């Protein structure tokens, strides 16, 4: 066989290899960077908003380009947390990045990759624009790095005002009133809560939000901060107490629709739908403001659905609100990037985004009348009136805990594992 | 090129800029086209020239040497690619597995101790063992039974195509399909999952197939069996057809019944094929990740080694642990791989 036709045998691999190398050569981006050479000043920005959200942020950025002639190239990605560190490590960071949680931003700030805001913005301006809590959340070691673009309010209980009116239920203002309402519903053969925790490989975060909210309401913001910074162990009695209060609701088969199996297998976006209809599956649903996007299309946002803040437990702690949000920080110190950062801290982009809906601004002084629905106006009011603001704790913890064992621990807890075991497992997984 | 076209569209939508920009963009298009043509010509020509010269050079060498060196010249590009994409990363992974999460401090075998003592890892090992036994056992035996039963039956091609069909579906695609089959709604609500719809029709309570720890591992394993029974069947069927007719006839004349023929003739004669199919499936099962990732994300006690590796590496960004698990997986796969190749060679002979 080897002697059949040496010519053919030799030529085939040559052509094949030649083709591969040739293709590889033309795959090289040789004209990248021409855009800048063309002369239009540019700022690049990476964020997690894609699809409809991306259109909204581009609309919010449009006045900037109109006023300055600086083109903003926004790139939305759903693999932000994995691709951004790679881009930064390889020396190709975007000018600005919009972080969905401040933890990753803090890492970059400590590595000295980010430009502190105070190098080009005055602290007074920043303080005028943002409430102290938000400024603190965007600071690392008391140096401000982040401009908050978008807020989400997590401590919301959703309900159907028609159902509440028809049955004569009152909006609970304390935790005990809320539990009493639950008991009354159970005695009327109804189910108080809908909880859905399924979220692919992120299953469990719904539970962590609950526990964080309860921690803020029982132990208060100082203990909460110690908890997320691991200054108290994860299995501290304060956490166990919070987990057990969550358990009183979620592990009680009568108080949550469908019981444990349903909680674990219902996608988080579907469970709110149980509130609606002639004979609803449940009457209350605790979820962040973004769940609005998952409401059925026929729901009228001004009439059919309403929210109240998750009530306080310990009156000494006032009404704390758990938040999340997107914060912009600057990698490359260019004049264009500075201008864009200043613009993002100004009122214009927040006002444009607010009027487009599905958005809450963390900035002060945004006219509530701009929000297109009563619902978003009410959420903005709850956010503005909060006694205490704390950021989603699991987003602040190391990844192995915050998006790892804390999530899976909540799944185990709902599935029946006792609180002490769950918390000890999480404590043991905290990286040194 | 894609960039060019999208840019054109983008320029058009800007309206005012359109006229001046289109000529500019067209110029750039031709420049790029020329660039590509040149790159291909120089690339291909260069490589062909290089091999041609190497060939001439080697042929000019004294007699025994040219024969010895020639194969290496032709194999070297393949070797280079192989070491760049397989061998170097493996060595790098092995090296990283002795360092901490950020790959900065040497931690000795700590990551391996973790890999063999962490409760989640032990659960992953236990589940992988379950996967190995059940998927390999069931899909190979089922494949063999079907291959023998439908052999020479008139509608054989139809049956075989139907069973082979799932092979064409990716793991992720199959998992999405099965998510619907296993879907759960509380009792009293409309069941959208076919399994629970059937249960409710017959008066039973719906089951949370992927949540209940007593059934969920089996529910996931069933998906892979569904995917790979067809593969086992097709290969085993061709082996069954390869058994010489005379042997079976001789056995029948000697008075053997079908059962005896199956155990005493069919199985021993296709033994090496069974082993090759089994080892191939074992390797696939050891690498299983997609099904678990899509169906449960490793929750509810369904973690497997590969899904744990992805979690440690990309979710927790602990490169040391992730690499150590990758190496453990590699070490498990190597002996199976070696025996697979040996069997395959033996069969080819």
XYZ file of C-alpha atoms in Angstrom:
781
model
C 0.000 0.000 0.000
C 2.839 2.355 0.814
C 4.237 1.907 -2.670
C 0.989 2.616 -4.463
C 1.526 6.187 -5.394
C 3.995 8.172 -3.444
C 3.175 11.358 -5.276
C -0.439 11.375 -4.161
C 0.494 10.381 -0.632
C 2.893 13.279 -0.391
C 0.718 15.898 -2.001
C -2.430 15.343 0.028
C -0.966 16.233 3.419
C 0.899 19.177 1.943
C -2.299 20.667 0.588
C -4.155 19.966 3.776
C -1.537 21.573 5.990
C -1.193 24.464 3.586
C -4.917 25.068 3.749
C -4.926 25.004 7.533
C -2.045 27.440 7.814
C -3.515 29.664 5.108
C -6.851 29.812 6.882
C -5.184 30.490 10.187
C -3.309 33.366 8.583
C -6.457 35.033 7.313
C -8.155 34.466 10.642
C -5.723 36.931 12.191
C -7.428 40.256 12.767
C -4.994 42.495 10.947
C -7.025 45.651 10.709
C -8.262 45.782 14.292
C -7.837 49.218 15.830
C -8.567 51.013 12.570
C -11.643 52.464 14.195
C -9.578 54.681 16.416
C -7.342 55.664 13.561
C -10.428 56.926 11.775
C -10.536 59.703 14.335
C -13.836 59.266 16.212
C -13.088 59.378 19.936
C -14.350 56.237 21.615
C -15.004 54.745 25.008
C -15.464 51.018 25.416
C -17.649 49.624 28.148
C -18.481 46.061 29.154
C -21.550 45.127 31.164
C -24.013 42.350 31.850
C -27.026 43.971 30.237
C -28.054 42.250 27.034
C -31.127 42.299 24.822
C -33.823 44.753 25.837
C -31.738 46.014 28.760
C -28.887 46.762 26.365
C -31.186 48.881 24.186
C -32.169 50.831 27.284
C -28.609 51.548 28.365
C -27.720 52.557 24.829
C -30.651 54.980 24.901
C -29.371 56.339 28.211
C -25.923 56.841 26.669
C -27.168 58.499 23.492
C -27.371 62.065 24.948
C -23.680 61.744 25.888
C -22.620 60.946 22.341
C -24.835 63.759 21.011
C -23.308 66.311 23.365
C -19.650 65.313 23.141
C -19.269 63.402 19.869
C -17.643 60.570 21.804
C -18.851 57.198 20.636
C -19.625 54.695 23.404
C -19.098 51.094 22.378
C -21.143 49.061 24.845
C -20.611 45.322 24.867
C -23.108 43.226 26.807
C -22.022 39.780 27.934
C -23.573 37.099 30.074
C -20.145 35.682 30.983
C -18.945 38.895 32.582
C -17.365 37.391 35.698
C -15.229 34.929 33.731
C -14.276 36.993 30.681
C -13.470 40.311 32.326
C -10.588 38.981 34.504
C -9.132 37.292 31.422
C -9.278 40.529 29.436
C -7.705 42.468 32.277
C -4.950 39.899 32.843
C -4.096 39.889 29.146
C -3.666 43.681 29.181
C -6.797 44.426 27.169
C -9.335 45.803 29.641
C -12.317 47.827 28.440
C -12.189 51.530 29.344
C -15.125 51.080 31.708
C -16.761 48.023 33.183
C -20.209 47.825 34.714
C -19.967 45.293 37.523
C -23.100 43.428 38.600
C -21.619 43.134 42.087
C -19.029 45.222 43.913
C -16.937 42.236 45.050
C -15.144 41.729 41.734
C -14.693 45.496 41.410
C -13.060 45.571 44.857
C -10.603 42.850 43.762
C -9.498 44.945 40.789
C -9.328 48.075 42.918
C -7.022 46.371 45.423
C -4.817 45.151 42.572
C -4.485 48.811 41.521
C -6.175 48.290 38.162
C -8.923 50.868 38.667
C -8.785 54.657 38.664
C -10.196 56.245 41.844
C -13.074 58.622 41.126
C -11.568 61.343 43.303
C -8.782 61.826 40.752
C -11.175 63.660 38.493
C -14.442 64.138 40.382
C -14.920 66.063 43.593
C -16.098 64.189 46.646
C -18.755 66.867 47.210
C -20.282 66.204 43.793
C -20.331 62.512 44.478
C -21.929 63.029 47.867
C -24.529 65.265 46.283
C -25.311 62.584 43.735
C -25.370 59.479 45.909
C -26.555 58.589 49.342
C -23.811 57.678 51.815
C -24.692 53.942 51.711
C -24.325 53.750 47.939
C -21.057 55.711 47.973
C -19.738 53.336 50.599
C -20.806 50.340 48.501
C -18.835 51.729 45.552
C -15.737 52.397 47.675
C -12.831 50.143 48.503
C -10.880 50.986 51.669
C -12.736 54.336 51.719
C -11.572 55.308 48.221
C -14.538 55.706 45.834
C -14.161 53.757 42.592
C -17.699 53.055 41.446
C -20.531 55.083 39.997
C -23.831 53.279 40.533
C -25.913 53.032 37.416
C -28.765 50.717 38.316
C -30.295 49.556 41.593
C -32.483 46.636 42.371
C -34.564 46.391 45.509
C -34.760 42.892 46.884
C -36.900 43.265 50.009
C -40.248 43.348 48.220
C -43.342 41.270 48.816
C -45.583 41.064 45.766
C -49.332 40.599 46.077
C -52.537 41.013 44.166
C -54.424 44.077 45.434
C -57.720 42.675 44.107
C -57.336 39.484 46.132
C -56.340 41.406 49.260
C -59.319 43.750 48.866
C -61.792 40.993 48.096
C -60.808 38.965 51.161
C -60.262 41.929 53.446
C -56.569 41.267 54.098
C -54.465 44.135 55.482
C -50.916 44.915 54.336
C -48.728 43.631 57.204
C -46.416 46.225 58.708
C -44.555 43.902 61.065
C -43.175 40.391 60.686
C -45.690 39.083 63.245
C -48.587 40.599 61.333
C -47.256 38.908 58.221
C -47.065 35.523 59.965
C -50.558 36.112 61.404
C -51.859 36.799 57.900
C -50.205 33.550 56.821
C -51.937 31.630 59.626
C -55.264 33.186 58.721
C -54.809 32.147 55.092
C -53.945 28.601 56.144
C -57.033 28.457 58.343
C -59.089 29.526 55.307
C -57.596 26.584 53.357
C -55.421 28.904 51.300
C -51.666 28.921 50.785
C -49.844 32.115 51.862
C -46.597 31.895 49.873
C -45.262 31.030 46.438
C -41.522 30.398 46.409
C -39.611 29.107 43.390
C -35.893 28.482 43.781
C -34.960 26.661 40.565
C -32.416 28.660 38.561
C -30.210 26.191 36.693
C -26.779 25.915 38.225
C -27.557 29.038 40.276
C -30.392 27.296 42.124
C -30.429 28.459 45.705
C -29.936 32.209 45.394
C -33.590 32.858 46.156
C -33.026 31.253 49.543
C -29.877 33.260 50.246
C -31.821 36.487 49.577
C -34.442 35.468 52.123
C -31.857 34.665 54.779
C -29.952 37.909 54.143
C -33.164 39.910 54.446
C -34.033 38.172 57.719
C -30.459 38.614 59.034
C -30.756 42.382 58.456
C -34.065 42.428 60.275
C -33.035 40.332 63.285
C -29.319 40.919 63.829
C -29.008 44.379 62.300
C -26.590 45.889 59.810
C -23.454 45.691 62.010
C -23.740 41.943 62.571
C -24.703 41.571 58.914
C -21.440 43.253 57.885
C -19.458 41.019 60.240
C -21.211 38.018 58.760
C -20.424 38.787 55.122
C -16.819 39.675 56.016
C -16.427 36.454 57.993
C -15.724 38.275 61.240
C -18.264 35.978 62.848
C -18.442 32.323 61.797
C -21.061 31.368 59.261
C -22.701 29.069 61.795
C -23.085 31.844 64.349
C -26.351 31.608 66.366
C -27.541 34.826 64.707
C -27.404 33.153 61.282
C -28.990 29.977 62.574
C -31.821 32.066 64.011
C -32.356 33.776 60.632
C -32.273 30.456 58.800
C -34.840 28.993 61.166
C -37.169 31.973 60.673
C -36.943 31.319 56.929
C -37.585 27.642 57.665
C -40.822 28.483 59.502
C -42.136 29.708 56.163
C -40.412 27.565 53.559
C -40.356 24.218 55.355
C -43.993 24.417 56.407
C -45.820 22.449 53.705
C -49.054 24.340 54.466
C -47.516 27.775 54.113
C -45.817 27.400 50.730
C -47.517 26.272 47.547
C -46.591 22.733 46.560
C -44.222 22.237 49.489
C -40.521 21.408 49.288
C -40.535 19.668 45.888
C -42.322 22.588 44.287
C -40.008 25.172 45.869
C -36.960 23.358 44.515
C -38.317 22.551 41.068
C -40.250 25.718 40.183
C -38.185 28.202 38.130
C -37.859 31.428 40.123
C -39.456 33.431 37.314
C -42.556 31.242 37.174
C -43.522 31.188 40.823
C -44.923 34.755 40.933
C -47.631 33.698 38.488
C -49.339 31.824 41.315
C -50.566 35.179 42.679
C -52.984 35.766 39.848
C -56.223 34.314 38.551
C -59.659 33.545 39.979
C -58.397 31.082 42.547
C -54.756 31.972 43.147
C -52.216 29.373 44.289
C -50.838 31.796 46.857
C -51.167 35.358 48.128
C -47.617 36.612 48.763
C -44.318 36.349 46.881
C -41.039 37.825 48.066
C -38.772 38.766 45.168
C -36.612 41.617 43.839
C -38.007 44.299 41.530
C -36.630 42.623 38.391
C -39.292 39.915 38.670
C -41.558 42.452 36.948
C -40.029 41.230 33.673
C -41.413 37.743 34.376
C -45.011 38.835 34.963
C -47.548 37.535 32.450
C -48.203 40.021 29.646
C -51.868 40.483 30.566
C -50.987 41.806 34.032
C -51.592 45.547 34.268
C -48.664 46.932 36.252
C -50.759 49.792 37.623
C -53.703 47.726 38.872
C -53.225 43.984 39.079
C -50.067 43.777 41.128
C -48.553 45.696 43.990
C -45.681 45.460 46.463
C -45.003 46.149 50.109
C -41.578 46.079 51.783
C -40.755 42.864 53.635
C -41.751 43.995 57.137
C -39.273 44.587 59.975
C -38.810 41.928 62.665
C -36.907 43.809 65.349
C -38.333 47.352 65.641
C -34.922 48.624 66.801
C -33.480 47.928 63.363
C -36.026 50.074 61.531
C -36.844 49.012 57.992
C -33.706 47.743 56.263
C -33.705 47.188 52.500
C -31.578 44.608 50.751
C -30.315 45.845 47.406
C -28.242 44.830 44.426
C -27.165 46.837 41.438
C -24.691 47.629 38.695
C -21.691 49.808 39.382
C -19.371 51.330 36.775
C -15.638 51.610 37.360
C -12.831 52.866 35.140
C -9.818 50.827 33.975
C -8.205 53.128 31.422
C -7.632 56.732 32.360
C -8.494 58.532 29.120
C -10.177 61.951 28.830
C -13.129 60.314 27.063
C -13.550 57.711 29.807
C -13.438 60.439 32.467
C -16.141 62.357 30.641
C -18.324 59.262 30.445
C -17.888 58.517 34.148
C -18.934 62.083 34.971
C -21.908 61.701 32.688
C -22.951 58.434 34.344
C -22.946 60.156 37.731
C -25.094 62.985 36.369
C -28.871 62.956 36.338
C -29.429 62.558 32.595
C -28.736 58.833 32.062
C -30.686 57.940 35.206
C -33.653 60.001 34.072
C -33.635 58.525 30.575
C -33.411 54.971 31.932
C -36.084 55.640 34.569
C -38.550 56.824 31.951
C -37.986 53.653 29.906
C -39.225 51.404 32.741
C -37.927 48.206 34.318
C -35.227 50.244 36.014
C -34.615 51.863 39.401
C -32.029 54.552 39.921
C -29.684 54.514 42.902
C -29.002 58.199 42.367
C -30.513 60.944 44.498
C -32.791 63.589 43.068
C -34.399 61.556 40.312
C -37.963 62.792 39.873
C -40.317 59.967 40.838
C -42.803 61.208 38.232
C -40.426 59.950 35.534
C -41.064 56.299 36.377
C -43.665 55.015 33.935
C -45.719 52.886 36.353
C -47.123 53.260 39.873
C -45.296 50.064 40.658
C -41.815 51.343 39.839
C -42.598 54.659 41.545
C -43.504 52.770 44.692
C -40.314 50.701 44.533
C -38.240 53.857 44.121
C -40.007 55.315 47.168
C -39.257 52.197 49.228
C -35.621 52.457 48.193
C -35.420 56.185 49.002
C -37.138 55.786 52.374
C -35.063 52.838 53.583
C -33.553 53.270 57.057
C -30.654 51.004 56.203
C -29.355 49.771 52.849
C -27.213 46.670 52.541
C -25.945 44.918 49.432
C -26.830 41.310 48.654
C -24.482 39.440 51.000
C -23.861 36.373 48.848
C -22.497 38.669 46.132
C -20.005 40.086 48.625
C -18.731 36.754 49.950
C -15.937 34.766 48.260
C -17.243 32.873 45.230
C -16.781 29.455 46.822
C -19.317 30.482 49.479
C -21.446 33.235 47.935
C -22.213 31.427 44.693
C -21.218 27.982 45.926
C -21.957 26.424 49.279
C -24.360 29.166 50.383
C -26.527 28.416 47.339
C -26.294 24.654 47.635
C -26.730 24.943 51.406
C -30.088 26.657 50.891
C -31.114 23.833 48.563
C -30.120 21.290 51.216
C -31.926 23.227 53.948
C -35.186 23.429 51.995
C -34.741 19.742 51.210
C -34.767 18.920 54.925
C -31.156 19.049 56.173
C -31.043 20.647 59.638
C -29.854 24.224 60.007
C -26.748 23.457 62.096
C -25.376 20.953 59.551
C -26.034 23.272 56.628
C -24.322 26.225 58.301
C -21.332 24.178 59.483
C -20.818 22.902 55.921
C -20.827 26.464 54.617
C -18.481 27.619 57.395
C -16.031 24.816 56.529
C -15.971 25.845 52.883
C -14.958 29.456 53.583
C -11.533 29.904 51.934
C -8.757 30.988 54.327
C -15.867 40.319 6.619
C -18.751 40.056 9.047
C -17.412 43.140 10.700
C -17.520 45.033 7.453
C -21.102 44.146 6.690
C -22.366 44.976 10.135
C -20.505 48.252 9.980
C -22.158 49.099 6.674
C -25.561 48.462 8.183
C -24.562 50.473 11.196
C -23.449 53.372 8.996
C -26.641 53.247 7.000
C -28.725 53.541 10.112
C -26.898 56.708 11.021
C -28.292 58.399 7.926
C -26.209 61.538 7.533
C -22.848 59.865 7.583
C -23.970 57.339 5.009
C -22.757 58.779 1.713
C -19.199 59.640 2.625
C -18.790 56.467 4.665
C -19.985 53.951 2.109
C -17.155 54.712 -0.330
C -14.716 54.622 2.532
C -16.073 51.288 3.681
C -16.037 49.874 0.135
C -12.359 50.789 -0.161
C -11.663 48.999 3.045
C -13.582 45.976 1.819
C -11.397 45.627 -1.275
C -8.265 46.187 0.762
C -9.294 43.434 3.136
C -10.230 41.078 0.313
C -6.794 41.603 -1.237
C -5.288 41.006 2.161
C -7.099 37.683 2.507
C -6.162 36.485 -0.978
C -2.534 37.407 -0.373
C -2.533 35.724 3.025
C -3.893 32.486 1.569
C -1.480 32.570 -1.361
C 1.555 33.259 0.821
C 0.392 30.879 3.552
C -0.395 27.938 1.296
C 2.456 28.615 -1.084
C 4.886 29.029 1.749
C 3.935 25.765 3.400
C 3.949 23.829 0.140
C 7.326 25.345 -0.673
C 8.665 24.476 2.748
C 7.659 20.838 2.456
C 8.945 20.690 -1.090
C 12.342 22.017 -0.012
C 12.446 19.700 3.002
C 11.674 16.795 0.690
C 14.492 17.730 -1.681
C 16.879 18.269 1.213
C 16.119 14.920 2.744
C 16.357 13.053 -0.517
C 19.842 14.535 -0.943
C 20.941 12.921 2.319
C 22.886 9.621 2.292
C 20.854 6.470 1.841
C 19.828 5.063 5.249
C 19.188 8.533 6.737
C 16.712 9.877 4.232
C 14.340 6.943 4.832
C 14.611 7.392 8.575
C 14.116 11.156 8.651
C 11.384 11.489 6.046
C 8.454 10.369 8.220
C 9.469 12.785 10.985
C 9.391 15.746 8.648
C 5.846 14.958 7.658
C 4.674 14.100 11.116
C 6.209 17.143 12.784
C 3.320 19.601 12.132
C 0.909 17.098 13.659
C 3.249 16.560 16.603
C 3.585 20.298 17.117
C -0.173 20.820 17.101
C -0.680 17.844 19.403
C 1.821 19.102 21.938
C 0.479 22.650 21.783
C -3.144 21.648 22.300
C -2.911 18.430 24.320
C 0.408 17.719 25.954
C 1.339 21.206 27.174
C -2.081 21.915 28.713
C -1.972 18.546 30.475
C 1.458 19.273 31.917
C 0.316 22.769 32.884
C -2.805 21.371 34.608
C -0.676 18.864 36.508
C 1.652 21.668 37.590
C -1.204 23.959 38.665
C -2.795 21.185 40.706
C -0.040 21.655 43.306
C -0.767 25.349 43.772
C -3.461 27.295 45.613
C -6.622 28.765 44.110
C -4.863 31.742 42.546
C -1.921 29.581 41.303
C 0.511 31.562 43.455
C 1.608 29.471 46.441
C 2.769 25.880 46.395
C 0.453 23.775 48.558
C 1.787 20.251 47.926
C -0.813 17.514 47.660
C -3.449 19.504 49.566
C -5.679 19.756 46.495
C -5.533 15.993 46.051
C -6.389 15.480 49.708
C -9.353 17.750 49.088
C -10.305 15.782 45.968
C -10.487 12.541 47.923
C -11.939 13.787 51.224
C -14.359 16.655 50.556
C -17.952 15.479 51.169
C -19.118 16.911 47.841
C -16.296 15.066 46.045
C -17.107 11.794 47.805
C -20.704 12.233 46.703
C -19.432 12.852 43.159
C -17.346 9.640 43.248
C -20.308 7.646 44.530
C -22.568 9.053 41.815
C -19.984 8.477 39.089
C -19.737 4.842 40.169
C -23.507 4.562 39.907
C -23.399 6.156 36.458
C -20.596 3.801 35.349
C -22.355 0.621 36.411
C -25.830 1.544 35.272
C -25.139 3.335 31.993
C -22.530 0.854 30.815
C -24.415 -2.200 32.073
C -27.859 -1.243 30.859
C -26.995 0.338 27.528
C -24.627 -2.459 26.483
C -26.968 -5.283 27.526
C -29.996 -3.537 26.085
C -28.084 -2.824 22.890
C -27.018 -6.476 22.660
C -30.501 -7.828 23.330
C -32.025 -5.578 20.691
C -29.251 -6.403 18.209
C -29.853 -10.132 18.614
C -33.643 -9.938 18.741
C -34.108 -7.806 15.632
C -31.398 -9.633 13.667
C -32.859 -10.639 10.255
C -36.340 -9.454 11.192
C -38.028 -7.725 8.194
C -38.549 -4.364 9.985
C -35.027 -4.405 11.467
C -33.845 -1.140 9.813
C -36.842 0.810 11.163
C -36.362 -0.414 14.741
C -32.638 0.227 14.612
C -33.037 3.720 13.202
C -35.542 4.621 15.905
C -33.255 3.419 18.677
C -30.206 5.007 17.087
C -31.955 8.361 16.601
C -31.182 9.891 20.048
C -27.445 9.554 19.232
C -27.879 12.521 16.906
C -28.981 14.770 19.799
C -26.406 16.634 21.839
C -26.236 16.075 25.599
C -27.561 19.544 26.268
C -30.367 19.115 23.740
C -31.321 15.776 25.244
C -31.289 17.257 28.726
C -33.629 20.035 27.654
C -36.023 17.463 26.180
C -35.932 15.416 29.369
C -36.470 18.440 31.561
C -39.895 18.648 29.978
C -40.498 14.946 30.444
C -39.618 15.195 34.142
C -41.311 18.570 34.743
C -43.145 18.802 38.049
C -46.161 20.851 39.133
C -47.794 20.511 42.542
C -50.701 18.088 42.845
C -53.870 19.695 41.543
C -52.136 21.909 38.977
C -51.956 20.979 35.294
C -48.992 18.681 34.809
C -46.865 19.729 31.845
C -44.383 16.869 32.229
C -45.444 13.677 30.471
C -44.325 11.344 33.265
C -46.222 13.222 35.947
C -49.213 13.659 33.641
C -49.341 9.861 33.304
C -48.979 9.346 37.054
C -51.794 11.802 37.775
C -54.040 10.189 35.146
C -53.672 6.877 36.937
C -54.448 8.495 40.260
C -50.954 8.769 41.763
C -49.273 11.810 43.262
C -46.831 13.650 40.953
C -43.157 12.984 41.653
C -40.379 15.596 41.653
C -38.170 13.466 39.407
C -35.067 15.615 39.524
C -35.543 16.909 43.068
C -36.342 13.772 45.093
C -33.003 12.280 46.067
C -34.318 8.723 45.882
C -34.993 8.900 42.148
C -33.109 11.850 40.677
C -29.792 10.098 39.966
C -31.630 7.335 38.148
C -33.653 9.913 36.234
C -30.442 11.508 34.965
C -28.798 8.168 34.209
C -31.832 7.178 32.128
C -31.084 10.080 29.787
C -27.620 8.788 28.974
C -28.903 5.245 28.548
C -31.488 6.597 26.119
C -28.700 8.357 24.234
C -26.195 5.510 24.047
C -28.201 2.309 23.715
C -28.409 2.998 19.984
C -24.644 3.334 19.719
C -24.074 -0.004 21.493
C -26.779 -1.668 19.418
C -25.407 -0.573 16.040
C -21.873 -1.789 16.743
C -22.942 -5.008 18.447
C -25.413 -5.709 15.661
C -22.673 -5.576 13.042
C -20.596 -7.945 15.190
C -23.553 -10.334 15.506
C -23.976 -10.283 11.736
C -20.277 -11.083 11.389
C -20.649 -14.481 13.083
C -20.292 -17.098 10.344
C -23.596 -18.789 9.480
C -21.924 -22.240 9.454
C -20.979 -22.017 13.122
C -24.590 -21.404 14.140
C -25.889 -24.085 11.768
C -23.383 -26.568 13.158
C -24.565 -25.736 16.679
C -28.185 -26.238 15.687
C -27.384 -29.618 14.133
C -25.698 -30.532 17.413
C -29.037 -29.744 19.092
C -28.371 -26.335 20.679
C -31.418 -24.154 21.332
C -31.489 -20.370 20.808
C -30.636 -19.680 24.444
C -27.562 -21.898 24.276
C -26.503 -20.370 20.962
C -26.745 -16.889 22.505
C -24.627 -17.744 25.551
C -22.206 -20.284 24.080
C -21.666 -18.868 20.578
C -22.833 -15.288 20.097
C -21.391 -13.819 23.288
C -17.959 -15.477 23.129
C -17.573 -14.649 19.446
C -18.351 -10.941 19.865
C -16.627 -10.635 23.227
C -13.981 -8.183 22.079
C -16.611 -5.951 20.448
C -18.590 -5.920 23.704
C -15.453 -4.859 25.523
C -14.663 -2.081 23.057
C -18.226 -0.751 23.264
C -18.177 -0.965 27.070
C -14.878 0.848 27.441
C -15.995 3.547 24.991
C -19.133 4.123 27.060
C -17.129 4.067 30.311
C -14.940 6.859 28.977
C -18.003 8.857 27.953
C -19.630 8.346 31.352
C -16.517 9.425 33.251
C -16.639 12.678 31.326
C -20.381 13.217 31.832
C -21.113 16.772 32.792
C -23.662 18.377 30.469
C -26.629 16.319 31.623
C -26.026 17.037 35.306
C -25.267 20.677 34.623
C -28.467 21.277 32.671
C -30.813 19.155 34.780
C -29.779 19.927 38.362
C -26.548 21.937 38.356
C -25.154 19.290 40.705
C -27.760 20.072 43.366
C -29.977 17.592 45.207
C -27.117 15.090 45.571
C -26.469 14.573 41.853
C -22.935 15.965 41.613
C -20.466 14.077 39.402
C -16.684 14.469 39.124
C -16.700 16.560 35.949
C -19.417 18.950 37.141
C -17.500 19.439 40.381
C -14.389 20.242 38.338
C -16.216 22.951 36.374
C -17.631 24.412 39.592
C -14.283 24.568 41.384
C -12.561 25.993 38.332
C -15.038 28.520 36.965
C -17.585 29.248 39.691
C -15.220 29.353 42.658
C -12.151 30.267 40.572
C -10.019 27.818 42.518
C -7.580 26.712 39.822
C -5.648 24.403 42.132
C -8.631 22.284 43.108
C -10.101 22.345 39.615
C -6.812 21.143 38.138
C -6.419 18.431 40.762
C -9.887 17.065 39.968
C -9.064 17.194 36.249
C -5.926 15.148 36.874
C -7.846 12.615 38.993
C -10.336 12.251 36.155
C -7.491 11.821 33.665
C -5.907 9.111 35.798
C -9.222 7.249 35.962
C -9.674 7.438 32.225
C -6.150 6.397 31.142
C -6.368 2.653 31.973
C -9.796 2.397 30.359
C -8.472 4.217 27.318
C -5.442 1.929 27.040
C -7.527 -1.209 27.264
C -9.989 0.260 24.786
C -7.234 0.861 22.242
C -5.676 -2.562 22.865
C -9.013 -4.319 22.383
C -9.717 -2.286 19.292
C -6.372 -3.253 17.788
C -6.880 -6.895 18.697
C -10.262 -6.784 17.001
C -8.860 -5.150 13.876
C -6.251 -7.852 13.478
